[in-house]
CSV table of C-alpha atoms in Angstrom, one decimal:
chain,number,residue,atom,x,y,z
A,1,MET,CA,-10.2,-34.9,-19.1
A,2,ALA,CA,-11.3,-30.9,-18.0
A,3,THR,CA,-14.5,-29.7,-17.5
A,4,ASP,CA,-15.0,-26.6,-18.1
A,5,VAL,CA,-17.5,-24.4,-14.6
A,6,VAL,CA,-19.4,-22.1,-16.1
A,7,MET,CA,-21.5,-19.2,-14.2
A,8,PRO,CA,-24.7,-20.6,-15.0
A,9,GLN,CA,-28.1,-18.4,-16.9
A,10,MET,CA,-30.0,-17.9,-13.9
A,11,GLY,CA,-33.3,-16.4,-15.5
A,12,GLU,CA,-33.6,-14.6,-18.9
A,13,SER,CA,-33.1,-11.0,-17.2
A,14,ILE,CA,-30.2,-11.8,-15.3
A,15,ALA,CA,-26.6,-11.2,-17.0
A,16,GLU,CA,-24.3,-11.8,-14.3
A,17,GLY,CA,-23.7,-13.3,-11.2
A,18,THR,CA,-21.3,-12.7,-8.2
A,19,ILE,CA,-19.3,-15.6,-6.4
A,20,VAL,CA,-20.2,-15.6,-2.9
A,21,ARG,CA,-18.2,-18.7,-1.7
A,22,TRP,CA,-16.2,-21.1,-3.3
A,23,ILE,CA,-17.4,-24.8,-1.2
A,24,LYS,CA,-14.7,-26.5,-2.4
A,25,LYS,CA,-11.2,-25.5,-3.0
A,26,VAL,CA,-8.3,-26.2,-5.4
A,27,GLY,CA,-7.1,-29.9,-5.2
A,28,ASP,CA,-10.4,-30.9,-3.7
A,29,ASN,CA,-12.4,-34.1,-5.0
A,30,VAL,CA,-16.0,-33.7,-6.1
A,31,ASP,CA,-18.5,-35.5,-7.4
A,32,ARG,CA,-21.3,-34.2,-10.0
A,33,ASP,CA,-24.1,-32.5,-8.2
A,34,GLU,CA,-21.9,-31.7,-5.4
A,35,PRO,CA,-22.6,-28.2,-4.4
A,36,LEU,CA,-19.3,-26.3,-5.8
A,37,PHE,CA,-20.1,-22.8,-4.9
A,38,GLU,CA,-22.5,-20.1,-4.4
A,39,ILE,CA,-23.6,-17.2,-5.9
A,40,SER,CA,-25.9,-14.0,-5.8
A,41,THR,CA,-27.9,-12.4,-8.3
A,42,ASP,CA,-30.2,-9.6,-8.5
A,43,LYS,CA,-33.2,-12.0,-8.2
A,44,VAL,CA,-32.0,-15.3,-5.7
A,45,ASP,CA,-29.1,-17.0,-3.5
A,46,ALA,CA,-28.5,-20.0,-5.2
A,47,GLU,CA,-25.6,-22.9,-4.5
A,48,ILE,CA,-24.3,-24.5,-7.7
A,49,PRO,CA,-23.7,-27.9,-8.4
A,50,SER,CA,-20.4,-29.5,-10.4
A,51,PRO,CA,-21.0,-30.7,-14.2
A,52,ALA,CA,-18.6,-33.5,-13.5
A,53,ALA,CA,-17.3,-35.7,-10.9
A,54,GLY,CA,-13.1,-35.6,-11.0
A,55,VAL,CA,-10.6,-32.8,-9.0
A,56,LEU,CA,-11.2,-29.2,-8.5
A,57,SER,CA,-8.3,-28.4,-10.7
A,58,GLU,CA,-8.2,-24.6,-11.3
A,59,ILE,CA,-10.6,-21.5,-9.9
A,60,ARG,CA,-10.5,-18.8,-12.4
A,61,VAL,CA,-12.9,-16.1,-9.9
A,62,LYS,CA,-12.3,-15.7,-6.7
A,63,GLU,CA,-14.7,-14.9,-4.0
A,64,GLY,CA,-16.5,-11.8,-4.2
A,65,GLU,CA,-15.9,-11.0,-8.1
A,66,THR,CA,-19.0,-10.8,-10.7
A,67,VAL,CA,-18.2,-12.3,-13.9
A,68,ALA,CA,-21.3,-12.3,-17.0
A,69,VAL,CA,-22.9,-15.7,-17.2
A,70,ASN,CA,-21.5,-18.8,-19.1
A,71,SER,CA,-18.2,-17.4,-18.3
A,72,VAL,CA,-15.7,-20.1,-17.1
A,73,VAL,CA,-15.3,-19.6,-13.6
A,74,ALA,CA,-14.0,-23.3,-12.7
A,75,VAL,CA,-12.0,-26.6,-14.1
A,76,ILE,CA,-12.7,-29.8,-13.4
A,77,GLY,CA,-10.4,-32.2,-14.2
A,78,GLY,CA,-9.9,-36.0,-14.1
A,79,ALA,CA,-9.0,-38.5,-11.3
A,80,ALA,CA,-5.1,-37.6,-12.1
A,81,ALA,CA,-5.2,-34.2,-12.9
A,82,GLN,CA,-3.0,-31.8,-11.2
A,83,PRO,CA,-4.4,-28.6,-9.6
A,84,SER,CA,-3.4,-25.5,-10.3
A,85,ALA,CA,-2.7,-22.0,-9.0
A,86,PRO,CA,-5.8,-19.8,-8.4
A,87,ALA,CA,-6.5,-17.2,-10.2
A,88,ALA,CA,-4.9,-14.3,-7.7
A,89,GLN,CA,-1.6,-16.6,-8.2
A,90,ALA,CA,-1.2,-16.9,-12.4
A,91,PRO,CA,1.0,-15.8,-14.3
A,92,ALA,CA,0.5,-12.4,-17.1
A,93,PRO,CA,-1.8,-13.2,-20.0
A,94,VAL,CA,0.3,-14.3,-23.1
A,95,VAL,CA,-1.5,-10.8,-24.6
A,96,ALA,CA,0.3,-9.1,-22.5
A,97,GLU,CA,3.8,-9.8,-24.1
A,98,PRO,CA,5.3,-7.6,-26.3
A,99,PRO,CA,6.3,-8.0,-30.0
A,100,ALA,CA,8.6,-10.8,-31.0
A,101,PRO,CA,12.0,-8.5,-32.1
A,102,ALA,CA,12.7,-10.4,-34.4
A,103,LYS,CA,11.4,-9.0,-37.7
A,104,ALA,CA,12.7,-5.6,-36.7
A,105,ALA,CA,16.1,-7.1,-37.1
A,106,GLU,CA,15.5,-8.1,-40.9
A,107,PRO,CA,16.9,-6.0,-43.1
A,108,PRO,CA,14.9,-3.7,-45.4
A,109,ARG,CA,14.0,-4.4,-48.4
A,110,PRO,CA,13.9,-1.6,-51.4
A,111,GLN,CA,10.5,0.2,-51.8
A,112,PRO,CA,10.2,1.5,-55.2
A,113,GLN,CA,10.2,5.7,-55.4
A,114,GLY,CA,9.1,8.2,-57.9
A,115,ASP,CA,12.2,9.8,-57.4
A,116,GLY,CA,15.2,8.7,-58.1
A,117,ALA,CA,17.6,10.0,-55.6
A,118,SER,CA,15.9,7.7,-53.1
A,119,SER,CA,15.1,4.8,-55.2
A,120,ALA,CA,18.2,3.0,-54.1
A,121,ALA,CA,18.3,0.9,-50.5
A,122,PRO,CA,20.8,1.3,-48.5
A,123,THR,CA,23.2,-1.0,-47.2
A,124,PRO,CA,22.7,-2.9,-43.9
A,125,SER,CA,25.6,-2.5,-41.5
A,126,PRO,CA,26.4,-3.6,-37.8
A,127,THR,CA,25.9,0.6,-37.4
A,128,SER,CA,22.5,0.9,-39.2
A,129,ALA,CA,20.9,-2.4,-37.9
A,130,PRO,CA,20.0,-1.1,-34.3
A,131,ALA,CA,18.9,2.0,-35.9
A,132,ARG,CA,15.8,-0.3,-37.4
A,133,VAL,CA,15.2,-2.5,-33.9
A,134,ALA,CA,15.3,1.1,-31.6
A,135,PRO,CA,11.9,2.3,-32.8
A,136,ALA,CA,10.7,-0.9,-32.3
A,137,ALA,CA,11.0,-1.3,-28.3
A,138,PRO,CA,9.1,2.1,-27.6
A,139,THR,CA,5.9,0.4,-29.9
A,140,GLY,CA,5.9,-2.8,-27.8
A,141,VAL,CA,6.2,-1.1,-24.5
A,142,SER,CA,3.3,1.2,-25.1
A,143,ALA,CA,1.4,-1.8,-26.7
A,144,ALA,CA,2.1,-3.6,-23.9
A,145,SER,CA,0.6,-1.1,-21.5
A,146,SER,CA,-1.8,0.0,-23.2
A,147,THR,CA,-3.2,-4.1,-23.3
A,148,GLU,CA,-2.4,-3.9,-19.2
A,149,ASP,CA,-4.5,-0.5,-19.2
A,150,ALA,CA,-7.5,-2.6,-21.5
A,151,ILE,CA,-7.2,-5.7,-19.0
A,152,ARG,CA,-7.4,-3.3,-15.8
A,153,GLN,CA,-10.1,-1.5,-17.0
A,154,ARG,CA,-12.1,-4.7,-17.6
A,155,SER,CA,-12.5,-5.2,-14.2
A,156,SER,CA,-16.0,-7.4,-12.7
A,157,PRO,CA,-19.6,-5.4,-12.5
A,158,LEU,CA,-18.9,-5.4,-9.2
A,159,VAL,CA,-16.3,-3.2,-8.6
A,160,ARG,CA,-17.4,-0.7,-11.8
A,161,LYS,CA,-20.4,-0.1,-9.8
A,162,ILE,CA,-18.4,0.6,-6.6
A,163,ALA,CA,-15.8,3.0,-8.5
A,164,LYS,CA,-18.5,4.4,-10.3
A,165,GLU,CA,-20.3,5.4,-6.5
A,166,HIS,CA,-17.4,6.7,-5.6
A,167,ASP,CA,-16.2,8.5,-8.5
A,168,VAL,CA,-13.1,6.6,-9.1
A,169,ASP,CA,-11.0,6.4,-11.8
A,170,ILE,CA,-10.4,2.8,-12.3
A,171,SER,CA,-7.5,2.9,-14.9
A,172,HIS,CA,-5.7,4.9,-12.6
A,173,LEU,CA,-5.2,2.2,-9.9
A,174,THR,CA,-2.8,-0.5,-9.4
A,175,GLY,CA,-4.8,-3.6,-8.7
A,176,THR,CA,-3.5,-7.1,-7.6
A,177,GLY,CA,-5.1,-9.7,-10.3
A,178,ILE,CA,-4.2,-10.7,-13.5
A,179,ALA,CA,-2.0,-8.0,-15.6
A,180,GLY,CA,-3.2,-5.6,-12.8
A,181,ARG,CA,-6.6,-6.2,-13.4
A,182,VAL,CA,-8.1,-4.6,-10.2
A,183,THR,CA,-10.3,-6.7,-7.9
A,184,LYS,CA,-13.4,-6.2,-5.2
A,185,ASN,CA,-10.8,-5.9,-2.6
A,186,ASP,CA,-8.3,-3.3,-4.6
A,187,ILE,CA,-11.4,-0.8,-5.4
A,188,LEU,CA,-12.5,-1.1,-1.4
A,189,ALA,CA,-8.8,-0.4,0.0
A,190,TYR,CA,-8.4,2.6,-2.2
A,191,VAL,CA,-11.8,3.5,-0.8
A,192,ALA,CA,-11.3,3.0,2.1
A,193,ARG,CA,-8.1,5.2,2.7
A,194,GLU,CA,-9.5,7.9,0.5
A,195,GLY,CA,-12.6,7.8,2.9
A,196,GLN,CA,-10.2,8.3,6.0
A,197,ALA,CA,-8.5,11.3,4.3
A,198,GLY,CA,-11.7,12.7,3.6
A,199,ARG,CA,-13.5,12.3,6.8
A,200,GLU,CA,-10.5,14.4,8.2
A,201,GLY,CA,-10.9,16.9,5.9
A,202,GLN,CA,-14.5,17.3,6.3
A,203,GLU,CA,-14.2,17.7,9.9
A,204,ARG,CA,-12.3,20.4,9.7
A,205,GLN,CA,-14.5,21.5,6.8
A,206,VAL,CA,-17.8,20.9,9.2
A,207,GLY,CA,-16.1,23.1,12.0
A,208,GLN,CA,-15.6,25.9,9.6
A,209,GLU,CA,-18.8,25.7,7.8
A,210,GLY,CA,-20.3,25.1,11.2
A,211,ARG,CA,-19.0,28.4,12.5
A,212,GLU,CA,-20.1,29.9,8.8
A,213,ARG,CA,-23.7,29.1,9.6
A,214,GLN,CA,-23.2,30.3,13.0
A,215,VAL,CA,-22.2,33.7,12.2
A,216,GLY,CA,-24.8,33.9,9.2
A,217,GLN,CA,-27.7,32.2,11.1
A,218,GLU,CA,-27.5,35.4,14.0
A,219,ALA,CA,-27.4,37.7,11.3
A,220,ARG,CA,-30.4,36.4,9.7
A,221,GLU,CA,-32.1,36.5,13.4
A,222,ARG,CA,-31.1,40.3,14.0
A,223,GLN,CA,-32.6,40.9,10.1
A,224,VAL,CA,-36.0,38.7,10.9
A,225,GLY,CA,-35.5,41.2,14.5
A,226,ARG,CA,-35.5,44.6,12.5
A,227,GLU,CA,-38.4,43.4,9.8
A,228,ALA,CA,-40.0,42.3,12.6
A,229,GLN,CA,-40.2,45.6,14.4
A,230,VAL,CA,-40.5,47.2,11.3
A,231,SER,CA,-43.9,45.3,10.6
A,232,GLY,CA,-45.1,45.3,14.1
A,233,GLY,CA,-44.3,42.3,14.8
A,234,ALA,CA,-46.2,40.3,11.5
A,235,LYS,CA,-42.9,38.4,10.7
A,236,SER,CA,-41.9,35.8,12.9
A,237,ALA,CA,-38.5,35.5,14.4
A,238,ARG,CA,-38.1,31.7,14.5
A,239,PRO,CA,-35.1,30.6,13.2
A,240,ALA,CA,-34.9,28.2,10.4
A,241,GLY,CA,-34.3,24.2,11.2
A,242,PRO,CA,-31.2,22.3,12.1
A,243,THR,CA,-29.1,20.8,8.9
A,244,ILE,CA,-29.0,17.1,8.5
A,245,GLU,CA,-25.8,16.0,8.0
A,246,ARG,CA,-24.9,12.3,7.7
A,247,PRO,CA,-23.1,10.4,10.7
A,248,THR,CA,-19.8,10.0,10.6
A,249,PHE,CA,-17.0,7.4,11.7
A,250,LYS,CA,-14.1,8.9,13.5
A,251,PRO,CA,-10.8,6.9,12.9
A,252,GLY,CA,-10.0,4.8,16.0
A,253,ALA,CA,-13.8,4.3,16.9
A,254,ASN,CA,-14.9,0.9,18.1
A,255,THR,CA,-16.7,0.3,15.1
A,256,GLU,CA,-17.0,-2.1,12.2
A,257,VAL,CA,-17.3,-1.1,8.7
A,258,VAL,CA,-18.7,-3.6,5.8
A,259,PRO,CA,-19.8,-3.8,2.3
A,260,MET,CA,-23.4,-4.8,2.0
A,261,SER,CA,-24.2,-8.2,0.1
A,262,VAL,CA,-25.7,-8.1,-3.0
A,263,MET,CA,-29.0,-9.7,-1.2
A,264,ARG,CA,-29.0,-7.4,1.0
A,265,LYS,CA,-28.2,-3.9,-1.1
A,266,ARG,CA,-31.8,-5.5,-3.3
A,267,ILE,CA,-33.8,-5.4,-0.6
A,268,ALA,CA,-33.1,-2.2,1.1
A,269,GLU,CA,-33.6,-0.7,-2.5
A,270,HIS,CA,-36.4,-2.5,-2.7
A,271,MET,CA,-38.2,-1.6,0.9
A,272,VAL,CA,-36.8,2.4,0.2
A,273,MET,CA,-38.0,2.2,-3.4
A,274,SER,CA,-41.9,0.8,-2.0
A,275,ARG,CA,-42.3,3.3,0.6
A,276,ARG,CA,-41.7,6.3,-1.5
A,277,THR,CA,-43.8,4.7,-3.8
A,278,SER,CA,-47.6,3.5,-2.1
A,279,ALA,CA,-49.5,5.1,0.8
A,280,HIS,CA,-48.9,3.1,3.0
A,281,VAL,CA,-51.8,2.0,5.4
A,282,HIS,CA,-52.3,-0.7,8.0
A,283,SER,CA,-55.3,-2.2,9.6
A,284,VAL,CA,-55.2,-4.8,12.4
A,285,PHE,CA,-57.7,-7.7,13.2
A,286,GLU,CA,-58.1,-9.9,16.2
A,287,VAL,CA,-58.7,-13.7,15.6
A,288,ASN,CA,-60.3,-16.9,16.9
A,289,PHE,CA,-58.0,-19.5,16.3
A,290,SER,CA,-59.9,-22.3,18.1
A,291,ARG,CA,-61.8,-23.7,14.8
A,292,VAL,CA,-59.0,-24.0,13.3
A,293,ALA,CA,-57.0,-25.5,16.4
A,294,HIS,CA,-59.3,-27.7,16.4
A,295,ILE,CA,-59.3,-29.2,13.0
A,296,ARG,CA,-55.6,-29.4,12.9
A,297,GLU,CA,-55.7,-31.7,16.0
A,298,LEU,CA,-58.4,-34.0,13.9
A,299,LYS,CA,-56.6,-33.5,10.8
A,300,LYS,CA,-52.8,-33.8,11.8
A,301,ALA,CA,-52.1,-37.5,11.2
A,302,GLU,CA,-54.1,-37.4,7.6
A,303,TYR,CA,-51.6,-34.7,6.5
A,304,GLN,CA,-48.6,-36.2,8.0
A,305,ARG,CA,-49.3,-39.3,5.7
A,306,ALA,CA,-50.0,-37.7,3.0
A,307,GLY,CA,-46.4,-35.8,3.3
A,308,ALA,CA,-47.5,-32.5,4.4
A,309,SER,CA,-47.7,-30.6,7.9
A,310,LEU,CA,-51.1,-29.0,8.3
A,311,THR,CA,-49.6,-25.4,9.9
A,312,TYR,CA,-51.6,-22.2,11.0
A,313,MET,CA,-50.3,-20.6,7.9
A,314,SER,CA,-52.1,-23.4,5.5
A,315,PHE,CA,-55.1,-22.2,7.0
A,316,ILE,CA,-54.3,-18.1,6.3
A,317,VAL,CA,-53.3,-19.0,3.0
A,318,LYS,CA,-56.1,-20.7,2.0
A,319,ALA,CA,-58.7,-18.0,4.0
A,320,ALA,CA,-56.7,-14.7,2.2
A,321,ILE,CA,-57.3,-16.4,-1.4
A,322,ASP,CA,-60.8,-16.9,-0.9
A,323,ALA,CA,-60.5,-13.1,0.3
A,324,LEU,CA,-59.0,-12.3,-2.8
A,325,ARG,CA,-61.8,-13.7,-5.2
A,326,HIS,CA,-64.2,-11.6,-3.3
A,327,VAL,CA,-61.7,-8.1,-3.1
A,328,PRO,CA,-60.2,-8.7,-6.5
A,329,VAL,CA,-59.0,-5.1,-5.8
A,330,VAL,CA,-56.8,-6.3,-3.4
A,331,ASN,CA,-55.1,-8.3,-5.7
A,332,ALA,CA,-54.5,-5.7,-8.4
A,333,SER,CA,-51.1,-3.3,-9.3
A,334,VAL,CA,-51.3,0.6,-10.2
A,335,ASP,CA,-49.4,1.1,-13.9
A,336,GLY,CA,-49.1,4.7,-13.3
A,337,ASP,CA,-53.4,6.3,-13.7
A,338,SER,CA,-54.3,3.0,-14.4
A,339,VAL,CA,-55.8,-0.3,-12.6
A,340,VAL,CA,-54.1,-3.6,-13.2
A,341,PHE,CA,-57.0,-6.7,-12.0
A,342,HIS,CA,-54.7,-9.7,-12.2
A,343,LYS,CA,-56.7,-13.0,-13.1
A,344,ASP,CA,-54.2,-15.4,-11.8
A,345,VAL,CA,-53.5,-15.6,-7.9
A,346,HIS,CA,-49.8,-16.0,-7.3
A,347,VAL,CA,-49.0,-15.8,-3.8
A,348,GLY,CA,-45.6,-14.5,-1.8
A,349,ILE,CA,-44.4,-16.3,1.5
A,350,ALA,CA,-41.7,-14.2,2.9
A,351,VAL,CA,-38.8,-16.7,4.4
A,352,ALA,CA,-36.6,-15.4,7.0
A,353,LEU,CA,-33.1,-16.8,5.7
A,354,ASP,CA,-29.5,-16.2,8.4
A,355,TRP,CA,-28.5,-13.7,5.6
A,356,GLY,CA,-31.5,-11.6,5.2
A,357,LEU,CA,-35.4,-12.2,3.4
A,358,ILE,CA,-36.9,-13.8,0.4
A,359,VAL,CA,-40.4,-14.5,-0.9
A,360,PRO,CA,-40.7,-17.0,-3.3
A,361,VAL,CA,-44.3,-17.7,-5.3
A,362,ILE,CA,-46.8,-20.2,-5.0
A,363,LYS,CA,-48.3,-19.6,-8.9
A,364,ASN,CA,-51.7,-20.1,-9.0
A,365,ALA,CA,-52.8,-20.8,-5.7
A,366,ASP,CA,-56.5,-20.1,-6.5
A,367,GLU,CA,-56.3,-23.8,-7.6
A,368,LYS,CA,-54.8,-25.5,-5.1
A,369,ASN,CA,-56.6,-27.1,-2.3
A,370,LEU,CA,-55.5,-26.7,2.3
A,371,LEU,CA,-53.8,-30.1,1.4
A,372,GLY,CA,-51.8,-28.7,-2.0
A,373,LEU,CA,-50.7,-25.0,-0.4
A,374,SER,CA,-49.1,-27.3,2.6
A,375,ARG,CA,-46.7,-29.0,0.8
A,376,SER,CA,-46.0,-25.8,-1.4
A,377,VAL,CA,-45.8,-23.8,1.3
A,378,ALA,CA,-43.1,-26.4,3.0
A,379,ASP,CA,-41.5,-27.2,-0.4
A,380,LEU,CA,-40.4,-23.7,-0.7
A,381,ALA,CA,-39.6,-22.3,2.3
A,382,GLY,CA,-37.1,-25.5,2.8
A,383,ARG,CA,-35.6,-24.5,-0.7
A,384,ALA,CA,-35.2,-21.0,0.3
A,385,ARG,CA,-33.3,-21.8,3.3
A,386,SER,CA,-31.1,-24.6,1.5
A,387,LYS,CA,-30.4,-22.0,-1.5
A,388,GLN,CA,-32.0,-24.1,-4.5
A,389,LEU,CA,-34.7,-22.0,-5.3
A,390,LYS,CA,-35.1,-21.0,-8.9
A,391,PRO,CA,-35.3,-17.1,-10.4
A,392,GLU,CA,-39.2,-17.5,-11.9
A,393,GLU,CA,-39.8,-18.9,-8.2
A,394,VAL,CA,-39.2,-15.2,-7.1
A,395,GLN,CA,-41.1,-13.8,-9.4
A,396,GLY,CA,-44.6,-12.5,-10.7
A,397,GLY,CA,-46.5,-12.4,-6.8
A,398,THR,CA,-49.9,-10.8,-7.0
A,399,PHE,CA,-50.3,-10.3,-3.2
A,400,THR,CA,-47.9,-11.3,-0.3
A,401,ILE,CA,-48.0,-13.1,3.4
A,402,THR,CA,-45.0,-12.6,5.9
A,403,ASN,CA,-45.7,-14.1,9.3
A,404,PRO,CA,-43.3,-12.2,11.8
A,405,GLY,CA,-45.6,-14.2,14.3
A,406,VAL,CA,-43.0,-17.5,13.9
A,407,PHE,CA,-40.5,-15.5,16.0
A,408,GLY,CA,-43.2,-14.5,18.4
A,409,ALA,CA,-44.0,-10.7,17.4
A,410,LEU,CA,-47.8,-10.3,18.1
A,411,PHE,CA,-48.0,-8.3,14.9
A,412,GLY,CA,-46.3,-6.0,12.6
A,413,MET,CA,-46.8,-3.0,9.7
A,414,PRO,CA,-44.6,-5.0,7.1
A,415,ILE,CA,-44.0,-2.8,3.1
A,416,ILE,CA,-45.9,-3.5,0.7
A,417,ASN,CA,-43.6,-5.9,-1.8
A,418,GLN,CA,-43.9,-3.9,-5.0
A,419,PRO,CA,-45.8,-3.6,-7.6
A,420,GLN,CA,-48.3,-5.5,-4.9
A,421,VAL,CA,-50.7,-3.0,-3.5
A,422,ALA,CA,-51.2,-4.8,-0.3
A,423,ILE,CA,-49.3,-7.8,2.2
A,424,LEU,CA,-51.0,-9.5,4.8
A,425,GLY,CA,-49.1,-10.3,8.2
A,426,VAL,CA,-49.8,-12.6,11.0
A,427,GLY,CA,-48.8,-12.2,14.4
A,428,ASN,CA,-47.9,-14.9,17.2
A,429,VAL,CA,-51.1,-17.9,17.6
A,430,GLU,CA,-51.6,-17.5,21.7
A,431,LYS,CA,-53.6,-18.4,24.3
A,432,ARG,CA,-55.4,-15.1,25.3
A,433,PRO,CA,-58.0,-14.6,27.8
A,434,VAL,CA,-61.4,-12.7,25.9
A,435,VAL,CA,-64.6,-12.6,26.4
A,436,ILE,CA,-66.6,-15.0,24.7
A,437,ASP,CA,-70.9,-14.3,25.4
A,438,ASP,CA,-70.2,-12.3,28.4
A,439,ALA,CA,-67.7,-15.0,30.2
A,440,ILE,CA,-64.0,-14.6,30.3
A,441,ALA,CA,-62.5,-17.6,28.2
A,442,ILE,CA,-59.2,-19.0,27.1
A,443,ARG,CA,-59.0,-19.1,23.3
A,444,PRO,CA,-55.7,-19.3,21.1
A,445,MET,CA,-55.6,-15.2,19.4
A,446,ALA,CA,-53.9,-13.4,16.9
A,447,TYR,CA,-53.2,-10.4,14.9
A,448,LEU,CA,-53.6,-10.5,11.6
A,449,THR,CA,-52.3,-6.9,9.7
A,450,LEU,CA,-53.3,-5.7,6.2
A,451,GLY,CA,-50.6,-3.1,5.0
A,452,TYR,CA,-52.3,-1.4,1.6
A,453,ASP,CA,-51.6,1.0,-0.7
A,454,HIS,CA,-54.1,3.9,0.0
A,455,ARG,CA,-53.8,5.2,-3.9
A,456,LEU,CA,-56.0,1.8,-4.8
A,457,ILE,CA,-57.5,0.4,-1.6
A,458,ASP,CA,-59.4,2.0,1.1
A,459,GLY,CA,-60.0,1.6,4.3
A,460,ALA,CA,-63.3,0.2,4.0
A,461,VAL,CA,-62.3,-2.0,1.1
A,462,ALA,CA,-59.0,-3.4,3.0
A,463,ASP,CA,-61.8,-3.7,6.2
A,464,GLN,CA,-64.2,-5.4,3.6
A,465,PHE,CA,-61.1,-8.1,2.9
A,466,MET,CA,-59.9,-8.9,6.4
A,467,SER,CA,-63.5,-9.2,7.8
A,468,HIS,CA,-63.7,-12.6,4.4
A,469,VAL,CA,-60.3,-13.7,6.3
A,470,LYS,CA,-61.3,-13.8,10.3
A,471,HIS,CA,-64.7,-15.2,8.8
A,472,SER,CA,-63.2,-18.0,7.1
A,473,LEU,CA,-60.7,-18.8,10.0
A,474,GLU,CA,-63.1,-18.3,12.5
A,475,ASN,CA,-65.5,-20.7,11.1
A,476,TRP,CA,-63.3,-23.0,9.0
A,477,ASP,CA,-66.4,-25.8,7.0
A,478,LEU,CA,-64.6,-29.0,8.6
A,479,ALA,CA,-66.1,-30.6,5.1
A,480,GLN,CA,-64.1,-28.4,3.2
A,481,PRO,CA,-61.7,-31.0,1.2
């Protein structure tokens, strides 16, 4: 018995998903809950398991296409099912077939008329029959044409978005998909062709505009000079600044142009929006991790028996949570002219992936002890890298911690994760010479950076928060559970 595979609902606010990669191909055997394909939404990337065991007999949505949730993307048949061709090779839908001409060939029936001269029905003859059939042909062609146009315009949201960005009318393109449906590859190829022609014309236009600007600039300089002489030198003859233009990539250059992934575009949009929204300021504190390193050695085996790994990050998260309780404005948000103080503490932990960055959230982090936080950090990071996160697990954060130090960075200047007002950056913990009681000693040290929104948080408040974090880490209570 065949089983339909549908695009899953990955969250209440998510209406569509993009097929990033098919893990299985047509004809492959699949087990129930075995990863079948990978999707990308505006919230999270995830691998989708198979709803049933059998043979992948049909793939209806190709890689790179975006479809609405609950749309059928594939079919799984039983062990004896015969695989069918992928969607790209499927025959045209039956809806595009012209209407059957049989009814048009039937002899006409007499219709009652008010005029007696036209009430008699004509007698069918070999010469009159084609006169009834002939008009049906163009009508059928028109219907088929309009149907194909409709199918072509019902492209995926991704295709429509690309078309809108480049001001392209999809109805004028000939697609390679089902019944002429315009695919992602079709629109990208068209944009590339138009872009090359446009760049050549742009280069000519830029050259002409450059010459015109130069002539205009020289004229303005002469005019400014004359005005300066008239006003006794009161006016400056400084020329206008250079015009910033988008870079152009000439044909034949040693470059490769590839479209951004869905995740990369979301990150780009979110980061640019955050820089435009918040007045970013950063404070850097140096922290001595000797006390934490000592406790890690004492408790490492105990935590391993409990199924957790006691890392520096566990201590930093706990110290930040305690500091958020003492300085609650750091756990707030800005809403127009109002300040929203969050009663719950939901801490996001930035996780670097091979294909981007994601920030899973530890909900109600202030209710967890050091062991619970250690488990949560490891669990979320592991499921983020294996694409097993749910959309709600990357939403609702009130404060974020990022760890560039894991790659060796001394410190970073992180961008605030909107709509939050602060983010903590953790540098590399490494042994360095420091002065302790007028003596030079070797201690594990690290820089912690707080990026904060100066619209709401002043420097003194940010430093109070960081001082509390520093004090907690350098004077950790061994008796703390």
